[in-house]
Short mmCIF file of C-alpha atoms and ligand atoms in Angstrom, two decimals:
data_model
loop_
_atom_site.label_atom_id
_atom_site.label_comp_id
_atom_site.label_asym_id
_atom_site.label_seq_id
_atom_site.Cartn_x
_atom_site.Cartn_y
_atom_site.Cartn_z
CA UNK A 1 90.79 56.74 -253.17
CA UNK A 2 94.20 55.62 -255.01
CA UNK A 3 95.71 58.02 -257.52
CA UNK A 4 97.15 55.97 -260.07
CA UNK A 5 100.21 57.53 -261.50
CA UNK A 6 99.98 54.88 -264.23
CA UNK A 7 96.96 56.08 -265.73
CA UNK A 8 97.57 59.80 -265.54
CA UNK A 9 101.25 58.68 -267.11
CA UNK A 10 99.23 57.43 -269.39
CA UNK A 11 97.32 59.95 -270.77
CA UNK A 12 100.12 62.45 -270.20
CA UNK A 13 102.07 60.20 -272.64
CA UNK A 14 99.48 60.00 -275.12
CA UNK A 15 99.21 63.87 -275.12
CA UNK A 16 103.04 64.23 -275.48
CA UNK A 17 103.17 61.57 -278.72
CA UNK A 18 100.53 63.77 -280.71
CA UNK A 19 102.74 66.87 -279.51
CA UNK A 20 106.26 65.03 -280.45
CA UNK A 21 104.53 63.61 -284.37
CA UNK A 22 103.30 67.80 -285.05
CA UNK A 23 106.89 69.15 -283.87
CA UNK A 24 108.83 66.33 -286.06
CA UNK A 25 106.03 67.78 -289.19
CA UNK A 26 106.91 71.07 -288.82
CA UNK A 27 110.33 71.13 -288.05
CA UNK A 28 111.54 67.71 -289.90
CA UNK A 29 113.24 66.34 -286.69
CA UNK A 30 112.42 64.47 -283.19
CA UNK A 31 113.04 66.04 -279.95
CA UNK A 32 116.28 64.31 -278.79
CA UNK A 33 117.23 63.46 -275.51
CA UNK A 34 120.69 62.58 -274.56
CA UNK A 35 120.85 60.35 -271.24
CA UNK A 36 124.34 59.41 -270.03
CA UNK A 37 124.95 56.74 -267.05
CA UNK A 38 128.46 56.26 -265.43
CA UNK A 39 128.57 53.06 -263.34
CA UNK A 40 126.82 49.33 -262.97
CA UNK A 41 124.37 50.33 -260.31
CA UNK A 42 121.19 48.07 -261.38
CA UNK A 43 118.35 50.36 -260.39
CA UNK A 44 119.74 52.92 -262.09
CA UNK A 45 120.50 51.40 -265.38
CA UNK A 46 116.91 49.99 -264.92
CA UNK A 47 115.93 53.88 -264.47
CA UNK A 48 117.76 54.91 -267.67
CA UNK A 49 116.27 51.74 -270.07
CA UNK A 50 112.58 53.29 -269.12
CA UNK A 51 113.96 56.59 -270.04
CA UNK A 52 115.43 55.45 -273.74
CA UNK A 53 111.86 53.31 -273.89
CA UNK A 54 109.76 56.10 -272.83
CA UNK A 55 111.35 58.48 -275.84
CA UNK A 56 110.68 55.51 -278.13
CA UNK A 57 107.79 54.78 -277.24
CA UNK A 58 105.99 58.85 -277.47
CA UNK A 59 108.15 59.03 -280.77
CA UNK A 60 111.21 61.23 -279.41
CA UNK A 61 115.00 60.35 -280.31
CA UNK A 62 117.27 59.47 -277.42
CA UNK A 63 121.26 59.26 -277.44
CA UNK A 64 122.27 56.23 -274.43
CA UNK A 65 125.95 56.74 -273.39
CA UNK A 66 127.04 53.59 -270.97
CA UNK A 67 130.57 54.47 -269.53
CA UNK A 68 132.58 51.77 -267.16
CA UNK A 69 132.53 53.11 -263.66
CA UNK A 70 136.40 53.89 -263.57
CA UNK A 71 136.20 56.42 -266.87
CA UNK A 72 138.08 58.93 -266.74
CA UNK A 73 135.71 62.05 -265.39
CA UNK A 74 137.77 63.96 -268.70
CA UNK A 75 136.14 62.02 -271.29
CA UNK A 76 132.36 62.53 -269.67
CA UNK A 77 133.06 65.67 -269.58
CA UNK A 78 134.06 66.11 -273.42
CA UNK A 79 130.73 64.16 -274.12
CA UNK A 80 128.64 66.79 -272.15
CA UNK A 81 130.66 69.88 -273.67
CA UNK A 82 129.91 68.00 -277.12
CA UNK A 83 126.23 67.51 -276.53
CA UNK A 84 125.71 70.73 -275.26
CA UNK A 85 126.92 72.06 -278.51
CA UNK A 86 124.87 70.04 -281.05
CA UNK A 87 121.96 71.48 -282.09
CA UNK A 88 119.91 68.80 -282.54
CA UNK A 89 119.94 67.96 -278.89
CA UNK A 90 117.86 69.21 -276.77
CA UNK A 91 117.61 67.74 -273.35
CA UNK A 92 120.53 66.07 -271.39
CA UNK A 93 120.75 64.47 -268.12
CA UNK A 94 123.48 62.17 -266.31
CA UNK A 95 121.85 59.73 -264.30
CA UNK A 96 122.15 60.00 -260.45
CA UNK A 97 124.17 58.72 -258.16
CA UNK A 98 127.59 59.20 -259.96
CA UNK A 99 129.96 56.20 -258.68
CA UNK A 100 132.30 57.32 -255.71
CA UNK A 101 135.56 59.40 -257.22
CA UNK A 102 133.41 61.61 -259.82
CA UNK A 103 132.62 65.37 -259.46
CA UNK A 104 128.67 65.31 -259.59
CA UNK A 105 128.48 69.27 -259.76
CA UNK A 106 131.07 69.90 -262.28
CA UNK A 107 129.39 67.09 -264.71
CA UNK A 108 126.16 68.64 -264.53
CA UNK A 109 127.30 72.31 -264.37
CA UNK A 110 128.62 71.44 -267.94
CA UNK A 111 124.92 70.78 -268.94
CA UNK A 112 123.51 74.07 -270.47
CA UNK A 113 120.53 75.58 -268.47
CA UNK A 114 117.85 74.90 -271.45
CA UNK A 115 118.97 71.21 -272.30
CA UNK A 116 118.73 70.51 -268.22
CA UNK A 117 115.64 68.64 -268.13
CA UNK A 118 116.26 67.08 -264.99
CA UNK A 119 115.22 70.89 -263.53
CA UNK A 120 118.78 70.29 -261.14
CA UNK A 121 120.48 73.54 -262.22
CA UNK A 122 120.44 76.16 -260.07
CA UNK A 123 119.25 78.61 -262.87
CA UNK A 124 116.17 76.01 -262.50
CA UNK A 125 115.53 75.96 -259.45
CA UNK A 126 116.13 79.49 -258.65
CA UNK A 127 113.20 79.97 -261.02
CA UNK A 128 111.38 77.81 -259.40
CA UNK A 129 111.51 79.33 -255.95
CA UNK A 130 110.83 82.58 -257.72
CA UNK A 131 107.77 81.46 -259.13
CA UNK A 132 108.81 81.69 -262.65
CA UNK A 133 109.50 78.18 -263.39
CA UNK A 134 110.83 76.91 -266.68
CA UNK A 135 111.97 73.40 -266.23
CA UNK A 136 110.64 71.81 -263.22
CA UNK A 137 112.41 68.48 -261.51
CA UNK A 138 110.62 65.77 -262.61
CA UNK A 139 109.29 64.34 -259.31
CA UNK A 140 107.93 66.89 -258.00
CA UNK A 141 106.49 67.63 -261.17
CA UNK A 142 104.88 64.73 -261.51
CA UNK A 143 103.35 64.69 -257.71
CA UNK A 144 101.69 68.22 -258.79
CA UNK A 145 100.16 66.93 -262.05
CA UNK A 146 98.70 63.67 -259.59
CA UNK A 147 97.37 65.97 -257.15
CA UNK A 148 95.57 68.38 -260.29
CA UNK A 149 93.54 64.76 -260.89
CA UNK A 150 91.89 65.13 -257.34
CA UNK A 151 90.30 67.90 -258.34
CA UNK A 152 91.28 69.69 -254.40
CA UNK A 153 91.60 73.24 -254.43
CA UNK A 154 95.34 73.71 -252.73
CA UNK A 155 95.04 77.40 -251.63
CA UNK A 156 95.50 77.46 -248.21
CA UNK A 157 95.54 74.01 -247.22
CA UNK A 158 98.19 72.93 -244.66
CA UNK A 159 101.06 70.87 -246.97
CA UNK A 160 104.08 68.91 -245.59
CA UNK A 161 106.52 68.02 -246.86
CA UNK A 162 109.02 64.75 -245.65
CA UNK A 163 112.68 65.13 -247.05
CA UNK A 164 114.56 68.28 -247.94
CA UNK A 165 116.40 66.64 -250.96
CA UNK A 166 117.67 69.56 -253.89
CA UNK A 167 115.78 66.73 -255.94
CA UNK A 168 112.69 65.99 -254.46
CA UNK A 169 111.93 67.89 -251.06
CA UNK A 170 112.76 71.65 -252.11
CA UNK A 171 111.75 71.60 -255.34
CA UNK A 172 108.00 70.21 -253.93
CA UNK A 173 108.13 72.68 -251.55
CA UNK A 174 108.46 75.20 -253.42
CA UNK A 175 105.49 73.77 -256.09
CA UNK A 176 103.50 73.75 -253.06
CA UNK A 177 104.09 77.20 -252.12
CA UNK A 178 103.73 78.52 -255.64
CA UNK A 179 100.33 76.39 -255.80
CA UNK A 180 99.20 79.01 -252.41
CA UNK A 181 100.07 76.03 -249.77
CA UNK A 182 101.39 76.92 -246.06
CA UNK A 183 104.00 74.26 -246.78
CA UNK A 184 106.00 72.67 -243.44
CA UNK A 185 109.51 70.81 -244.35
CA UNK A 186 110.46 68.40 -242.44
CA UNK A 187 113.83 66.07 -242.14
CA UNK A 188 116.05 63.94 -240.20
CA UNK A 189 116.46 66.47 -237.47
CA UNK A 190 113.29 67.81 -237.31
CA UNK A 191 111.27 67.52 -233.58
CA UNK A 192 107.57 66.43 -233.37
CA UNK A 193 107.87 64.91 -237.27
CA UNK A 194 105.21 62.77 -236.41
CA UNK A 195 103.15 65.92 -234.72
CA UNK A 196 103.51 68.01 -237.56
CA UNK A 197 102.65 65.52 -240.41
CA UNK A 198 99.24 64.86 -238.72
CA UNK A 199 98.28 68.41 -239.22
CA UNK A 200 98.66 67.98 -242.64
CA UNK A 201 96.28 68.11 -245.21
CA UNK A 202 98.70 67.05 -248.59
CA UNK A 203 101.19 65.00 -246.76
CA UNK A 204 104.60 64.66 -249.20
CA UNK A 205 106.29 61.25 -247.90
CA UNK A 206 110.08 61.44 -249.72
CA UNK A 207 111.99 60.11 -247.10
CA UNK A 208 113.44 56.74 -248.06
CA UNK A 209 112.94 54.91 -245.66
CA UNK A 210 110.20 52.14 -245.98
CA UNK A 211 106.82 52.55 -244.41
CA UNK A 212 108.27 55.64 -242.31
CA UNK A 213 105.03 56.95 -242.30
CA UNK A 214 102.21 55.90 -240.01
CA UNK A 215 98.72 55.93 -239.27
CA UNK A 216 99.81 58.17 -236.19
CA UNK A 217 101.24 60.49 -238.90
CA UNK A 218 98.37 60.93 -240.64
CA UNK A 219 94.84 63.30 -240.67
CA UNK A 220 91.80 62.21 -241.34
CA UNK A 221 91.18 62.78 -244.86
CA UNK A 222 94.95 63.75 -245.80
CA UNK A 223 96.15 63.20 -249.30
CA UNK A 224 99.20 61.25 -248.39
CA UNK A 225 101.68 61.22 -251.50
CA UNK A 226 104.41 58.95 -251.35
CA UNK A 227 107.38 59.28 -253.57
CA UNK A 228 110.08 56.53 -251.55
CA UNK A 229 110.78 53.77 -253.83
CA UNK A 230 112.55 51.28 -251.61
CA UNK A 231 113.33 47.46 -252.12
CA UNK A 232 112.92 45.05 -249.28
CA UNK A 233 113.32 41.35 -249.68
CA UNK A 234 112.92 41.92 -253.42
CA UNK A 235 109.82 44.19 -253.47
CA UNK A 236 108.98 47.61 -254.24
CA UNK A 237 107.89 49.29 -250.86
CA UNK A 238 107.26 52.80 -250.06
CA UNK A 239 107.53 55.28 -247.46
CA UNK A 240 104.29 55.01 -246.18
CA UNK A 241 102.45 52.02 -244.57
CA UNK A 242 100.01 51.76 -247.39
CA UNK A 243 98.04 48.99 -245.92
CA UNK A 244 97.05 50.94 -242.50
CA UNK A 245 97.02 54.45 -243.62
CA UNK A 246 94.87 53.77 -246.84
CA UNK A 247 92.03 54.06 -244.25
CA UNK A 248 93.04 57.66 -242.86
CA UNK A 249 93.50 58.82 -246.23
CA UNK A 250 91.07 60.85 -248.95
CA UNK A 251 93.30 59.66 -251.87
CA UNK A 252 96.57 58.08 -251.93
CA UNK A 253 99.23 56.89 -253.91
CA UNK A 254 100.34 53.41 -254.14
CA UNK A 255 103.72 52.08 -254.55
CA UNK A 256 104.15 50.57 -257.33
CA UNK A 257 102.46 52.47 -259.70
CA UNK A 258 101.78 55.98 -258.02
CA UNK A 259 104.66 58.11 -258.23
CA UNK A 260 107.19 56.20 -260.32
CA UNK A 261 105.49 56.27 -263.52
CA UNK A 262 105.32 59.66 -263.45
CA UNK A 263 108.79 60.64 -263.05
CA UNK A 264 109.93 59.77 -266.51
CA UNK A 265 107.00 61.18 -267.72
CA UNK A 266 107.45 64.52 -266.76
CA UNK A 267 111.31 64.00 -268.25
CA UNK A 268 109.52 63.33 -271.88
CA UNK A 269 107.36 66.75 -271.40
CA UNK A 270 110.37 68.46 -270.01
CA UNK A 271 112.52 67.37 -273.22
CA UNK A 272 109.56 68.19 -275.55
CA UNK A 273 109.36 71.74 -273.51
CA UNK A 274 112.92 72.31 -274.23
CA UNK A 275 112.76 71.55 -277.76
CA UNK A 276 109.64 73.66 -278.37
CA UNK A 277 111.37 76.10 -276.59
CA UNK A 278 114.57 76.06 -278.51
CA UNK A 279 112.53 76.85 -281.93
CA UNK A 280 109.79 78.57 -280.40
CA UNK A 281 107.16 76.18 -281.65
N1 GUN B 301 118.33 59.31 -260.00
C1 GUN B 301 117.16 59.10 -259.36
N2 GUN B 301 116.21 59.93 -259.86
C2 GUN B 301 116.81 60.66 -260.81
C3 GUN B 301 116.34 61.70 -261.69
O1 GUN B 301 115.18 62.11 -261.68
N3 GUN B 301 117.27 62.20 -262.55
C4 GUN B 301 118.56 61.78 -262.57
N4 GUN B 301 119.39 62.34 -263.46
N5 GUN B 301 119.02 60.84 -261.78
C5 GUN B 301 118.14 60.28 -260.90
#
């Protein structure tokens, strides 16, 4: 059976525009969300448009800083100091990957813990692995509400997880884990991948590399997630060979439409969470 991250995205946004219109009535202002891109890099700046239309559209406020790739890292930085100060901001992010020459970790180290809600701090993700999350990368947020629509109970069921990104792979390990999963990572190095993966019952594909995964790879009855968003010859392909392992799976997600939708969002209910939290609403 397909989960379609479209439709839960859906609803989820629905739910977060009734939340945004009762939080602008009772404290006389939108959430904001200040997203900041550095660089031409199209599927990027295609990322960040769906971020400033996403805010639009579930009522929210969004601040869109464009700089030249070739800015001076200074003047980011006095943006991000500035942003962090202003009160009526309450979520920033600078979209990933920076152009070559720029000091990734110092940009977003300027980003206060409670406005980061991309979940990349390591305040946030320290939570996270302690089981006290707060704000949660969107991703792997968004894979967790998909896999609450199956309606599986995930204690003790054998989870693996593809890719050890700080972005995607830990973070959903660590979900997993919290959510009673014996979770498995696996990566480039890692012997027997394909060995491993079939044991899996939730199999996490976040790779990026197209149809990586194969029917081989697979369990009867898996849920097979797959968060790779990769473009050959012009199309949107993922990391698992939807066509073949569709068969072996329970549910799966297709790509487009699984994953991606979900990713920004989680970013909306992550700004909305930081602004509720800021004035305890
Ligand atoms: N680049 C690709 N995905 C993301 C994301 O979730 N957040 C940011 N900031 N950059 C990204």
């Amino acid at each position: 059976m397909l989960i379609l991250g479209k439709v839960v995205s859906a609803d989820t946004r629905a739910e977060i525009k009734k939340e945004v219109a009762r939080f602008e009535e009772k404290y006389g202002r939108k959430p904001c969300l200040a997203v900041i891109i550095v660089g031409e890099d199209p599927a990027s700046q295609t990322y960040v448009r769906n971020k400033i239309a996403g805010c639009a559209e579930t009522g929210m406020r969004s601040l869109h800083y464009e700089y030249a790739d070739g800015t001076p890292q200074s003047e980011i930085e006095k943006t991000l100091v500035d942003l962090a100060a202003d009160e009526t901001v309450d979520g920033i992010l600078v979209q990933l990957p920076l152009p070559k020459g720029y000091d990734e970790r110092k940009l977003l180290s300027l980003i206060p813990d409670e406005k980061d809600v991309d979940g990349f701090s390591p305040t946030n993700l320290g939570l996270l692995a302690m089981n006290r999350p707060r704000t949660i990368s969107c991703t792997p947020f968004g894979v967790m509400k998909m896999l609450e629509t199956t309606g599986v109970d995930l204690k003790g069921k054998n989870a693996v997880v593809i890719g050890r990104s700080n972005t995607v792979g830990k973070p959903m390990a660590m979900l997993l884990l919290n959510a009673d999963c014996t979770v498995t990572v696996c990566h480039s190095k890692t012997k027997n991948l394909a060995e491993i993966a079939s044991k899996a019952d939730v199999l996490i594909a976040a790779i990026g590399k197209p149809k990586f995964v194969t029917t081989d790879m697979v369990k009867d009855g898996a849920i097979v997630i797959d968060v790779g968003i990769n473009r050959v010859d012009g199309k949107l392909v993922g990391d698992v060979d939807f066509e073949n392992v569709e068969k072996k799976a329970s549910f799966i997600t297709p790509v487009p439409g699984g994953v991606g939708p979900m990713t920004i969002t989680m970013l909306l209910a992550n700004t909305l969470q930081a602004a509720k939290a800021k004035l305890k609403a």
